[in-house]
CSV table of C-alpha atoms in Angstrom, one decimal:
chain,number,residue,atom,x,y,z
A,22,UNK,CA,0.0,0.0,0.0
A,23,UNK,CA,2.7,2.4,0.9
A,24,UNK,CA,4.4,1.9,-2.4
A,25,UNK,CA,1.5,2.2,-4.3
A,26,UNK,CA,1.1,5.7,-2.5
A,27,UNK,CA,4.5,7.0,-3.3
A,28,UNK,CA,3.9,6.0,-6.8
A,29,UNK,CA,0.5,7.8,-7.0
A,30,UNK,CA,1.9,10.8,-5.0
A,31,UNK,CA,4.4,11.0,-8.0
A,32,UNK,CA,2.0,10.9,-10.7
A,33,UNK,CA,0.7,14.1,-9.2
A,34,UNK,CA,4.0,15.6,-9.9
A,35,UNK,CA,3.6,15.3,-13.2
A,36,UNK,CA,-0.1,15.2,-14.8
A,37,UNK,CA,1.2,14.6,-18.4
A,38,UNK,CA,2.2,11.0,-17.1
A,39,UNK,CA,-1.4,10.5,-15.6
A,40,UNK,CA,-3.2,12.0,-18.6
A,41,UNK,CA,-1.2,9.4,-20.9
A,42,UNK,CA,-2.1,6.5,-18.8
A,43,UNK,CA,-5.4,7.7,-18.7
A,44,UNK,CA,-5.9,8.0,-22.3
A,45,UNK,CA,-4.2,4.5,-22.7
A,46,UNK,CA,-6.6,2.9,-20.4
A,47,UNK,CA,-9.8,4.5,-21.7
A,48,UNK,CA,-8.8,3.0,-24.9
A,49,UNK,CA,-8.5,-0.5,-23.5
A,50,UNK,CA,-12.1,0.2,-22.3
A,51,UNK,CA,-13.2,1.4,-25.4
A,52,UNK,CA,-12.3,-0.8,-27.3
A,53,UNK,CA,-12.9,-3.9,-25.3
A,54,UNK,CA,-15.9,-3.0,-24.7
A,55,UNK,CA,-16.6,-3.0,-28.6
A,56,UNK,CA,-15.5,-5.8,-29.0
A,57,UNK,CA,-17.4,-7.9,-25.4
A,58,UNK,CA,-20.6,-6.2,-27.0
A,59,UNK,CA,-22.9,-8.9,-28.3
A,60,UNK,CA,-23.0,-9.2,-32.3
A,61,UNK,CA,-26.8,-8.9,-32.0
A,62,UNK,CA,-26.9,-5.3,-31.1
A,63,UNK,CA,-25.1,-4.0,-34.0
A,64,UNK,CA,-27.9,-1.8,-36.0
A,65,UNK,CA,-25.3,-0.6,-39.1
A,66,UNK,CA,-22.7,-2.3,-40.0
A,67,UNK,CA,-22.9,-5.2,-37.5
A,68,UNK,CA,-19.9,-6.4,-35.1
A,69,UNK,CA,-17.2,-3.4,-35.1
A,70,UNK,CA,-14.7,-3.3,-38.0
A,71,UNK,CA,-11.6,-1.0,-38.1
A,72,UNK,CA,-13.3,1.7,-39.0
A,73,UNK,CA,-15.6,2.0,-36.1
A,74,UNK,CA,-12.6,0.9,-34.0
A,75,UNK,CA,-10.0,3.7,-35.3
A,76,UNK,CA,-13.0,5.9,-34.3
A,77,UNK,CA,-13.4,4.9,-31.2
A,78,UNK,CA,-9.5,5.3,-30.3
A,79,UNK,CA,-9.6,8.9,-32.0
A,80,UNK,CA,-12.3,10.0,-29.1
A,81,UNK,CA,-10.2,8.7,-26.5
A,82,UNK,CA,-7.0,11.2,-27.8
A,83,UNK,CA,-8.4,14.5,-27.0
A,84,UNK,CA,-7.9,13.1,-23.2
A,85,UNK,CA,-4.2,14.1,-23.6
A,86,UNK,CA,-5.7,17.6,-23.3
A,87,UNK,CA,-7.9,18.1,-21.1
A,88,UNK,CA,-6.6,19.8,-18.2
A,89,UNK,CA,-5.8,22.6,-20.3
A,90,UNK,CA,-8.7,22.5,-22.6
A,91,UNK,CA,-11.4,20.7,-21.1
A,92,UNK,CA,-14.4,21.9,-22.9
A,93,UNK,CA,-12.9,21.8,-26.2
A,94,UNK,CA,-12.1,18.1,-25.3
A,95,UNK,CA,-16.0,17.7,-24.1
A,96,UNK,CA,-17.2,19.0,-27.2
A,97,UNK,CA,-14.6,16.5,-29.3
A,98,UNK,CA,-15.6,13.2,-26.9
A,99,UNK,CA,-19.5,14.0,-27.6
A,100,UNK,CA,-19.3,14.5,-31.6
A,101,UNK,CA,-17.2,11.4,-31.6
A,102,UNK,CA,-19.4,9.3,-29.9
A,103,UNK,CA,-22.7,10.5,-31.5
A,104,UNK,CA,-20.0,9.8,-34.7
A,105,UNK,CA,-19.4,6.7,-33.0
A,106,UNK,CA,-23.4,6.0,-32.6
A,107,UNK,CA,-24.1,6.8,-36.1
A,108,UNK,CA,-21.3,4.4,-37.6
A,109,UNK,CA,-22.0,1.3,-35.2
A,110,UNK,CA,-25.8,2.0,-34.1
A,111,UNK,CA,-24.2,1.4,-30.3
A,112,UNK,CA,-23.4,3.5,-27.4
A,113,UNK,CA,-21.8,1.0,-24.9
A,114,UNK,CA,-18.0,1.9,-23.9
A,115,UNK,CA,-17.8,4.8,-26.0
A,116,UNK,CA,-19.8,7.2,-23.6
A,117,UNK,CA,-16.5,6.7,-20.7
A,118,UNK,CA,-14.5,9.7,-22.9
A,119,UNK,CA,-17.1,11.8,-22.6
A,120,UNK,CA,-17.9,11.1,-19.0
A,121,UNK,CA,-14.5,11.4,-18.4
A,122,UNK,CA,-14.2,14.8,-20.1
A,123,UNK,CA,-17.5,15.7,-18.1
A,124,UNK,CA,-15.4,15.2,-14.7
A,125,UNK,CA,-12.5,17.2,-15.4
A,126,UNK,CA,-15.4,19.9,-16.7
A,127,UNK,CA,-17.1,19.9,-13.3
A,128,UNK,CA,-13.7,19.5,-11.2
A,129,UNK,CA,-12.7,23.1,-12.3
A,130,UNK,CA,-16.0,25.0,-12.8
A,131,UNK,CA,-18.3,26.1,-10.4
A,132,UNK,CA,-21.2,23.9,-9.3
A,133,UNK,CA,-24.1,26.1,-11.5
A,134,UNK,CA,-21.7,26.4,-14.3
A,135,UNK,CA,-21.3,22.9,-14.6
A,136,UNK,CA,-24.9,21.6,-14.2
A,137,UNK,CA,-25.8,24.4,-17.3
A,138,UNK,CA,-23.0,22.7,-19.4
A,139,UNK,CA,-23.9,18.9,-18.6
A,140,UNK,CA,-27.4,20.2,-19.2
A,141,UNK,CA,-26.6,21.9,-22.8
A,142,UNK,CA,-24.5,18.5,-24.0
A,143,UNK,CA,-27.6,16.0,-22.8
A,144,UNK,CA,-30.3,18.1,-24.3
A,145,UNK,CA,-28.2,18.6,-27.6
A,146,UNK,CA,-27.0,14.9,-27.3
A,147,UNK,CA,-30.8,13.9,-27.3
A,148,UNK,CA,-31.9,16.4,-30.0
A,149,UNK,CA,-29.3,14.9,-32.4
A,150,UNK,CA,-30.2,11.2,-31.7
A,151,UNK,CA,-33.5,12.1,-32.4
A,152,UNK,CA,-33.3,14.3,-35.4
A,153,UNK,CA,-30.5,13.4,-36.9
A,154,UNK,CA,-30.0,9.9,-36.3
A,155,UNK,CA,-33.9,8.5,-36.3
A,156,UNK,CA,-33.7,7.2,-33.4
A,157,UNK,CA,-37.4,6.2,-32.0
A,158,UNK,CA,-38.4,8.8,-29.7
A,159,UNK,CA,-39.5,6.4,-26.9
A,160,UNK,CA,-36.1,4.7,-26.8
A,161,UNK,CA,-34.8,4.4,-23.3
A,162,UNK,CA,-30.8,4.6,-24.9
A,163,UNK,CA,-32.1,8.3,-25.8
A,164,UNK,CA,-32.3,9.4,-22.5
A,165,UNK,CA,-29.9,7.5,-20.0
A,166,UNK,CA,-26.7,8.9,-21.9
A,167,UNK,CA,-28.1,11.9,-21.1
A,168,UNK,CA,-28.6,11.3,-17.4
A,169,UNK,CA,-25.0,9.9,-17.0
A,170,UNK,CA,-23.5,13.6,-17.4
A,171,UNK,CA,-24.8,14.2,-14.1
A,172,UNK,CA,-22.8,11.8,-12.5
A,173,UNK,CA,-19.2,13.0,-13.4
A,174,UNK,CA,-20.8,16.5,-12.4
A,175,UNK,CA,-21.3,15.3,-8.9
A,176,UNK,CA,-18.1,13.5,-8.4
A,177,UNK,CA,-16.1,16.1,-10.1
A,178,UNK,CA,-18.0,19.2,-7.9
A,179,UNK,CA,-16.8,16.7,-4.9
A,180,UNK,CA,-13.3,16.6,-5.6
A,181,UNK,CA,-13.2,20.6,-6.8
A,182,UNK,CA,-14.5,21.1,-3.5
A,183,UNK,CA,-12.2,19.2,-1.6
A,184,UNK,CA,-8.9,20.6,-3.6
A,185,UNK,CA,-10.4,24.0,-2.3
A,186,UNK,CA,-10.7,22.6,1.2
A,187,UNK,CA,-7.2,21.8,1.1
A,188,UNK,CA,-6.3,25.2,-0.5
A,189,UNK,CA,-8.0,26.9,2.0
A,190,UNK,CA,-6.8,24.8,4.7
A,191,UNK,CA,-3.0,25.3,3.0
A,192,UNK,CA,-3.5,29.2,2.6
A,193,UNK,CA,-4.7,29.2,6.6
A,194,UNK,CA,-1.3,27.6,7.3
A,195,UNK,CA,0.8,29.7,5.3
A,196,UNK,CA,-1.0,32.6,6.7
A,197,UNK,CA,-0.6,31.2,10.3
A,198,UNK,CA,3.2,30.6,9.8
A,199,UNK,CA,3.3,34.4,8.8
A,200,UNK,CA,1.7,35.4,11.7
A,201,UNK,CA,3.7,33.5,13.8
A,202,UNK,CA,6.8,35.2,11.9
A,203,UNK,CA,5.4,38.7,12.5
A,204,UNK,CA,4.6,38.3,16.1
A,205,UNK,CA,8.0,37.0,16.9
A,206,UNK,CA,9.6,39.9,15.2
A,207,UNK,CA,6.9,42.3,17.1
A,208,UNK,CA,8.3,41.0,20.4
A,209,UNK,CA,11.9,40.9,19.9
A,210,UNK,CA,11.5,44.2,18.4
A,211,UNK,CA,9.3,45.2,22.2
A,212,UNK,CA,11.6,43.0,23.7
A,213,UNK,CA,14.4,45.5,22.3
A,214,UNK,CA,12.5,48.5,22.9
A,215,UNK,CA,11.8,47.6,27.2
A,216,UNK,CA,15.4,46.7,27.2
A,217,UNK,CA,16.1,50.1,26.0
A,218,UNK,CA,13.9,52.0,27.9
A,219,UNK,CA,14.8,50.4,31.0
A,220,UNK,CA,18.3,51.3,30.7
A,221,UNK,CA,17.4,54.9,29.7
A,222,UNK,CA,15.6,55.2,32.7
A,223,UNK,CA,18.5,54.0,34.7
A,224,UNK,CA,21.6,55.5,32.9
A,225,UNK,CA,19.8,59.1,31.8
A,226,UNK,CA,19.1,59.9,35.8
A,227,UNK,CA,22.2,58.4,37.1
A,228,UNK,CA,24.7,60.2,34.8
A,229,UNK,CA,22.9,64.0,35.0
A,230,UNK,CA,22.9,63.7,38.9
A,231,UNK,CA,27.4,62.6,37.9
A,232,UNK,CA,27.2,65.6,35.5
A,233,UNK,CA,25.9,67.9,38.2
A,234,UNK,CA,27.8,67.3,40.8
A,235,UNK,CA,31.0,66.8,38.7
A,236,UNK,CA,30.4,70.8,37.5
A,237,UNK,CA,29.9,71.5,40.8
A,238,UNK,CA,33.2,70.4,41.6
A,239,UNK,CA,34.8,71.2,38.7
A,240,UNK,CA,33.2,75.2,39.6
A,241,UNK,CA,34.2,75.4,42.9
A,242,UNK,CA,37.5,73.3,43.6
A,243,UNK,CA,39.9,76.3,43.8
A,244,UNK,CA,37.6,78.0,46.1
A,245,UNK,CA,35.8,75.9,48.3
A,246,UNK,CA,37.1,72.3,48.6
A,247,UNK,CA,34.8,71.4,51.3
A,248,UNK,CA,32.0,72.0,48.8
A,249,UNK,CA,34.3,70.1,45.8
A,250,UNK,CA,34.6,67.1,48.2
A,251,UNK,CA,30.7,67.1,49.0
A,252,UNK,CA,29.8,67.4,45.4
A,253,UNK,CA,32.7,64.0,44.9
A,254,UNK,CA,30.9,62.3,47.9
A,255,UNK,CA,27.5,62.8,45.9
A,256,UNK,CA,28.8,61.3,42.8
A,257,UNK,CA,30.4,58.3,44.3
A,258,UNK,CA,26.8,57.7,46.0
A,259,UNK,CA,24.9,58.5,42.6
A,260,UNK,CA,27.4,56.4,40.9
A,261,UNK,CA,26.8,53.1,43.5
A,262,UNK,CA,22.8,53.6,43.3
A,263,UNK,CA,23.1,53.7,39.0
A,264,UNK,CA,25.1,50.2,39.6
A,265,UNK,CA,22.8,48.9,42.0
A,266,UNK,CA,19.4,50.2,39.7
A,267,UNK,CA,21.3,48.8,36.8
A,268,UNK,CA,22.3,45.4,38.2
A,269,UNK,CA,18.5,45.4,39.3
A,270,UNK,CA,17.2,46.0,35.9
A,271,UNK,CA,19.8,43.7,34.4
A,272,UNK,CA,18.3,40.9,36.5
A,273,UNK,CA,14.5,42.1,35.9
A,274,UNK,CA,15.1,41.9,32.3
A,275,UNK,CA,16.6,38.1,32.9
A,276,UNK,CA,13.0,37.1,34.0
A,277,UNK,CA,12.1,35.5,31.0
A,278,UNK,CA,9.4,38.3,29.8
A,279,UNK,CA,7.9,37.4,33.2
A,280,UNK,CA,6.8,41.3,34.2
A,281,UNK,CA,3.8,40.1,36.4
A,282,UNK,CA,5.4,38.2,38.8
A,283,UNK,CA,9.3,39.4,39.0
A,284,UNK,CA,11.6,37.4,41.5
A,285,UNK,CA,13.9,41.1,41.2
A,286,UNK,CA,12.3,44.0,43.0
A,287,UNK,CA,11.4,46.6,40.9
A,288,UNK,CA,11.3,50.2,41.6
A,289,UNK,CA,7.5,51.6,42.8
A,290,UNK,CA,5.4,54.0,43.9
A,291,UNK,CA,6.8,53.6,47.5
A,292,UNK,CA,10.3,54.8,46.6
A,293,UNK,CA,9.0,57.9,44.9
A,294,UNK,CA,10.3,59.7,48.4
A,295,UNK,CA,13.6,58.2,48.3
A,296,UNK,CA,13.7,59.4,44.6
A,297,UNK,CA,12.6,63.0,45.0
A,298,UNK,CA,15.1,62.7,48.2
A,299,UNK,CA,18.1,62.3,45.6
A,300,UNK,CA,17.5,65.0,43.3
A,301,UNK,CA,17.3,67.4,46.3
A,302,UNK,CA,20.8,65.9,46.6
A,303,UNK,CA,21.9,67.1,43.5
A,304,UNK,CA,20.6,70.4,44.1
A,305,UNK,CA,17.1,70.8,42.0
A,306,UNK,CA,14.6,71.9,45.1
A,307,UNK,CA,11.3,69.5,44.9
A,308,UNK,CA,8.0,69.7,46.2
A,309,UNK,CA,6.8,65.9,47.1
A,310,UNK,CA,2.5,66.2,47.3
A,311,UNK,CA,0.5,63.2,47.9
A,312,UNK,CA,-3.0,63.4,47.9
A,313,UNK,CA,-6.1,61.0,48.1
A,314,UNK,CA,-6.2,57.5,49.6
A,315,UNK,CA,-3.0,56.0,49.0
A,316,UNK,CA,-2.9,52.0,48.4
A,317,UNK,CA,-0.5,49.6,47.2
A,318,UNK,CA,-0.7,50.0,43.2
A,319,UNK,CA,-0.2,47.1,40.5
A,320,UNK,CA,3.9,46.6,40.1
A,321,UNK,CA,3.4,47.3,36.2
A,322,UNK,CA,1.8,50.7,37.6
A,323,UNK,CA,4.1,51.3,40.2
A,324,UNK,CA,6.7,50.8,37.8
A,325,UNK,CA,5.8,53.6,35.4
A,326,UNK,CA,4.6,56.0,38.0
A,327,UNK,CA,8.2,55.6,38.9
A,328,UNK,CA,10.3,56.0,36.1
A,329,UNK,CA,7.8,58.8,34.3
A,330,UNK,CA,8.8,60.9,37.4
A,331,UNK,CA,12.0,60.1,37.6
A,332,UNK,CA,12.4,61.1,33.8
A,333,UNK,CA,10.6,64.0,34.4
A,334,UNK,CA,13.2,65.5,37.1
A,335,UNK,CA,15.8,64.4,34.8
A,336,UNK,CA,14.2,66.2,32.5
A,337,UNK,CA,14.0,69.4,34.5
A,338,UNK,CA,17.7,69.0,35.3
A,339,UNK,CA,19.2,69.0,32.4
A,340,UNK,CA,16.9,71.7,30.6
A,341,UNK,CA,15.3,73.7,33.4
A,342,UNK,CA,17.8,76.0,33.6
A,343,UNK,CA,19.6,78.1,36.9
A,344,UNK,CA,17.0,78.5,40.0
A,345,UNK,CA,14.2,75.9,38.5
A,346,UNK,CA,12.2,74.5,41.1
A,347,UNK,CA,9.6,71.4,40.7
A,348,UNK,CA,6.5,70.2,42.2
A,349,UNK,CA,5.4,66.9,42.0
A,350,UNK,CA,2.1,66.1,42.9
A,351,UNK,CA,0.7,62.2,42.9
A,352,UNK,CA,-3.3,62.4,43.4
A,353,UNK,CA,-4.9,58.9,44.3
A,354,UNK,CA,-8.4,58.7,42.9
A,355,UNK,CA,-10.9,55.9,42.6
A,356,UNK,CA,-10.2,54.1,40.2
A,357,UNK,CA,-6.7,55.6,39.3
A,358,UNK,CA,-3.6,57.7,40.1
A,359,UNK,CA,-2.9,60.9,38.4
A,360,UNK,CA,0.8,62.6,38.5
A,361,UNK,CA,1.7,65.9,38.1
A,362,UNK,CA,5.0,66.9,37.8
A,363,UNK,CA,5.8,70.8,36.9
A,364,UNK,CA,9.1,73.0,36.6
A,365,UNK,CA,9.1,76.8,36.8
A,366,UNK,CA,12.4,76.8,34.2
A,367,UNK,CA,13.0,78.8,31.2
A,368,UNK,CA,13.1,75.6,29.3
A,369,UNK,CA,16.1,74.1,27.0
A,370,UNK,CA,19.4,75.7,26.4
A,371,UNK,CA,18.8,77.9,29.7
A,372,UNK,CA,21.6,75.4,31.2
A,373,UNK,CA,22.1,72.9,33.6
A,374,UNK,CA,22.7,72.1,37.2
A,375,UNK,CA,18.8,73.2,37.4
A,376,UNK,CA,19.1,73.9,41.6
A,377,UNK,CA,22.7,74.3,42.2
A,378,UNK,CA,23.2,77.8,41.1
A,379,UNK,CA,26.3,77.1,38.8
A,380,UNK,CA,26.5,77.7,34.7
A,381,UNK,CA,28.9,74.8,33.6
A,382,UNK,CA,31.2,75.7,30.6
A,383,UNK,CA,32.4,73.8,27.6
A,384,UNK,CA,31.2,70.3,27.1
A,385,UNK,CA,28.6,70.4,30.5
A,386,UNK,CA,27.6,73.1,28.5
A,387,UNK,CA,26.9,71.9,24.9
A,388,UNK,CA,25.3,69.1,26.7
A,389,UNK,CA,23.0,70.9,28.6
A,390,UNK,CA,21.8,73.4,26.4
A,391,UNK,CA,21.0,70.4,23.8
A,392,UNK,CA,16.9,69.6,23.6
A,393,UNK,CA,17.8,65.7,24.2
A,394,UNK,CA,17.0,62.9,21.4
A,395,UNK,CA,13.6,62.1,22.5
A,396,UNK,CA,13.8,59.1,23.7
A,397,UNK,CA,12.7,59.5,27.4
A,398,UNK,CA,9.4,61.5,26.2
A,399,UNK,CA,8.5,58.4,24.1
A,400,UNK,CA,9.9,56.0,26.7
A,401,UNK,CA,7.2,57.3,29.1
A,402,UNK,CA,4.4,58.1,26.9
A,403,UNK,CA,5.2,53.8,25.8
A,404,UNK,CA,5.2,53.2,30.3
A,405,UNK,CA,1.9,55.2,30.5
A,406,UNK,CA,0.2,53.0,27.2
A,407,UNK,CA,1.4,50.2,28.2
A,408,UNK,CA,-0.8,50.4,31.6
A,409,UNK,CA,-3.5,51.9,29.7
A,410,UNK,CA,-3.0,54.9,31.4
A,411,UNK,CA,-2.3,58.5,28.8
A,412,UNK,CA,0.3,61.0,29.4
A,413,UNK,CA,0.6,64.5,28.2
A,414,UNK,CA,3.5,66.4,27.8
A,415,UNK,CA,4.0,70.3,27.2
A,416,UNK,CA,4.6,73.9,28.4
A,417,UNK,CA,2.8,75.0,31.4
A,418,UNK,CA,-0.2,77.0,30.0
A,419,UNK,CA,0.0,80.7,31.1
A,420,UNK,CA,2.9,80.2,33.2
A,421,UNK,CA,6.5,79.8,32.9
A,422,UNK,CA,7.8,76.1,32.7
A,423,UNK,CA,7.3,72.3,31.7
A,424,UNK,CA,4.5,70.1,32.8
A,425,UNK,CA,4.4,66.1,33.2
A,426,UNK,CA,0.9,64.8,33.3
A,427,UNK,CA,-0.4,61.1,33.2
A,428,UNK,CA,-3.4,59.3,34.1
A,429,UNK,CA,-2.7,56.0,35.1
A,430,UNK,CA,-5.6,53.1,35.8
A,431,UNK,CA,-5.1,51.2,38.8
A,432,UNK,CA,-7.4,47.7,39.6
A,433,UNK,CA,-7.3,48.3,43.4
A,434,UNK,CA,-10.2,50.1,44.8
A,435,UNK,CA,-9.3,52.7,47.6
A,436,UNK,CA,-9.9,51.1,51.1
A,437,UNK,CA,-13.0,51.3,52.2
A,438,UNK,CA,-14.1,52.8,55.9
A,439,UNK,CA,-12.9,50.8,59.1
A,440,UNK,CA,-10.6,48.5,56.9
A,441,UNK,CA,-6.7,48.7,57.5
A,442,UNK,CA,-5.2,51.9,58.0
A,443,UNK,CA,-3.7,53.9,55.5
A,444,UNK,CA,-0.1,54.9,54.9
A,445,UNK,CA,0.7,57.7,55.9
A,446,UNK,CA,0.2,61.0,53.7
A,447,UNK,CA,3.1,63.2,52.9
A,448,UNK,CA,1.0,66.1,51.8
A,449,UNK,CA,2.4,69.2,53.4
A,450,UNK,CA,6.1,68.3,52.3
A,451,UNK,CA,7.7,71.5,51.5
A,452,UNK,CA,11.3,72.5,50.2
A,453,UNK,CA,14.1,71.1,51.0
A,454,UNK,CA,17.6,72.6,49.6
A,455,UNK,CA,20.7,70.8,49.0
């Protein structure tokens, strides 16, 4: 059985092979069958001659053909059997081309278009039997060649129907392996981009607090070392929180894509304070407000609360300018926590070392008084989607400044009355300097 399978499997390969032994075959059938056929049934010339046997093997040939031309091969099968009919006075064997050219008809039309064409070649097949041929009208041989067209139309509609199955079912497949292509690339290329904007995150804050407190230093070391060695205590401090942040993202980013449940502990919404705390440090002044009832917030939430303000601040150090002071403000709500965070600079290219009080010259300077590449705008606006939460980023409207707004959704309802008590509010935080 298996054999017979490969070997079938390899006619498909090549349908000129099949349509040969087809043709061969049908000619065996033909003929034999003119031959079997009883001597008394012969109307015209009697038992089949050469003639009537040459014509019978010429009806078969148009076989060769008919995948490419399959009605011109109909047509040819039917006028050489009625020829066929009219020569020998029998039908017998000589109807298979026809059927046969019938199927391959049906097996590449549409179900309506075949029925119409079986339909034309059995009426037109009768009318010439009875016209042409004098046949007796209430012969049953006038009728059931006729009503054998319909079989090859329901056999072939079958097997057209099952190749477009397949089809369809090959063109899902192809389509699903697609898919399957795109979405990988979609998250590597997400993959790439969280990588990325994790690192920002880290790397951007950590290296503007270095920068300012390296100008610092550099400003003031020939007048006031104590201040010089402060501002090299801060960076040594900034520089071992960036490791530790970094080796914490590093192994966050191991997880396997696992962002729900992290085994690493990932910044939140609780170390907001200790956040603000270290940009006071480095000499931007920054107003902490929380407001509402404050509850512990979804890590993927937490998270971007997080690094939007800490990319904010960033933000407002490198581009504030001299004297720039910033409010944050985190409001709890029902169903969600909105963040405010505002500076009162002149903007980009005002300078940097936003709260220290000190213009930094050459390269400090270039880089401060550049706008940035955009990447930490878009890294947040991608935290704040990501949550479904929006952000909005622009120039304080009637006053002088930047604002930092988001609205993120949070699944935890506030605590209801008499449940467990609240943490505490830090509302009514107020300044702190350097």
């Amino acid at each position: 059985m298996g054999s017979w399978g490969e070997r079938l499997r390899a006619l498909r390969g090549h349908p000129w092979v099949s349509d040969v032994l087809l043709t061969f075959f049908t000619v065996c059938a033909v003929l034999g069958g003119a031959i079997a056929q009883p001597k008394e049934h012969a109307q015209v010339i009697g038992h089949p001659n050469a003639f009537n046997l040459a014509l019978g093997v010429v009806t078969c040939l148009p076989l060769l053909i008919r995948r490419r031309h399959p009605l011109v091969v109909l047509a040819l099968t039917e006028l050489g059997q009625l020829a066929y009919l009219a020569a020998d006075g029998r039908e017998g064997s000589i109807l298979i081309p026809t059927l046969i050219a019938m199927y391959t008809v049906a097996s590449r039309e549409g179900l309506r278009r075949s029925l119409w064409i079986a339909s034309a070649v059995a009426v037109g097949h009768t009318v010439i039997r009875l016209t042409v041929l004098g046949t007796a009208f209430l012969r049953p041989e006038n009728y059931l060649s006729a009503v054998w067209l319909y079989l090859p139309v329901a056999v072939g509609e079958a097997v057209r129907a099952k190749r477009a199955y397949w089809a369809e079912v090959q063109a899902r497949l192809a389509r699903a392996d697609r898919e399957r292509e795109e979405e990988a690339r979609r998250r590597v290329t997400a993959e790439r981009m969280r990588i990325a904007r994790e690192l920002h995150d880290v790397v951007a804050h950590s290296i503007a607090m270095i920068n300012i407190q390296a100008g610092v230093a550099a400003h003031v070391i020939d007048q006031d070392s104590g201040q010089a060695k402060q501002a090299l205590v801060h960076i040594k401090e900034a520089s071992r929180d960036a490791l530790a942040e970094l080796r914490t993202t590093l192994g966050v980013l191991r997880q396997d894509g696992d962002t729900d449940n992290p085994t690493e502990p990932t910044p939140g919404a609780e170390g907001i304070g200790t956040l603000v705390a270290s940009f006071r440090t480095a000499g931007l002044p920054v107003l902490l407000q929380v407001t509402g009832e404050q509850r512990a917030l979804p890590a993927p939430v937490g998270l971007a609360l997080y690094r939007i303000v800490q990319e904010s601040l960033t933000n407002a150090v490198k581009h504030a300018g001299p004297g720039a002071e910033a409010t944050v403000r985190i409001i709890y709500q029902a169903y969600s926590v909105r963040l405010e965070v505002a500076d009162n600079g002149f903007g980009a290219g005002a300078g940097a070392g936003a709260g220290v009080g000190v213009v930094p010259t050459g390269d400090a300077a270039a880089d401060a008084a550049g706008h940035g590449t955009g990447h930490g705008l878009l890294g947040m606006r991608e935290r704040a989607t990501a949550v479904g939460g929006t952000l909005g980023v622009g120039p304080r409207g009637g006053e002088r400044g930047f604002l930092v707004t988001a609205e993120l959704p949070t699944e935890s309802p506030p605590i209801a009355a008499g449940g467990p008590a609240r943490p505490k509010s830090t509302e009514g935080s107020r300044w702190s300097g350097c």
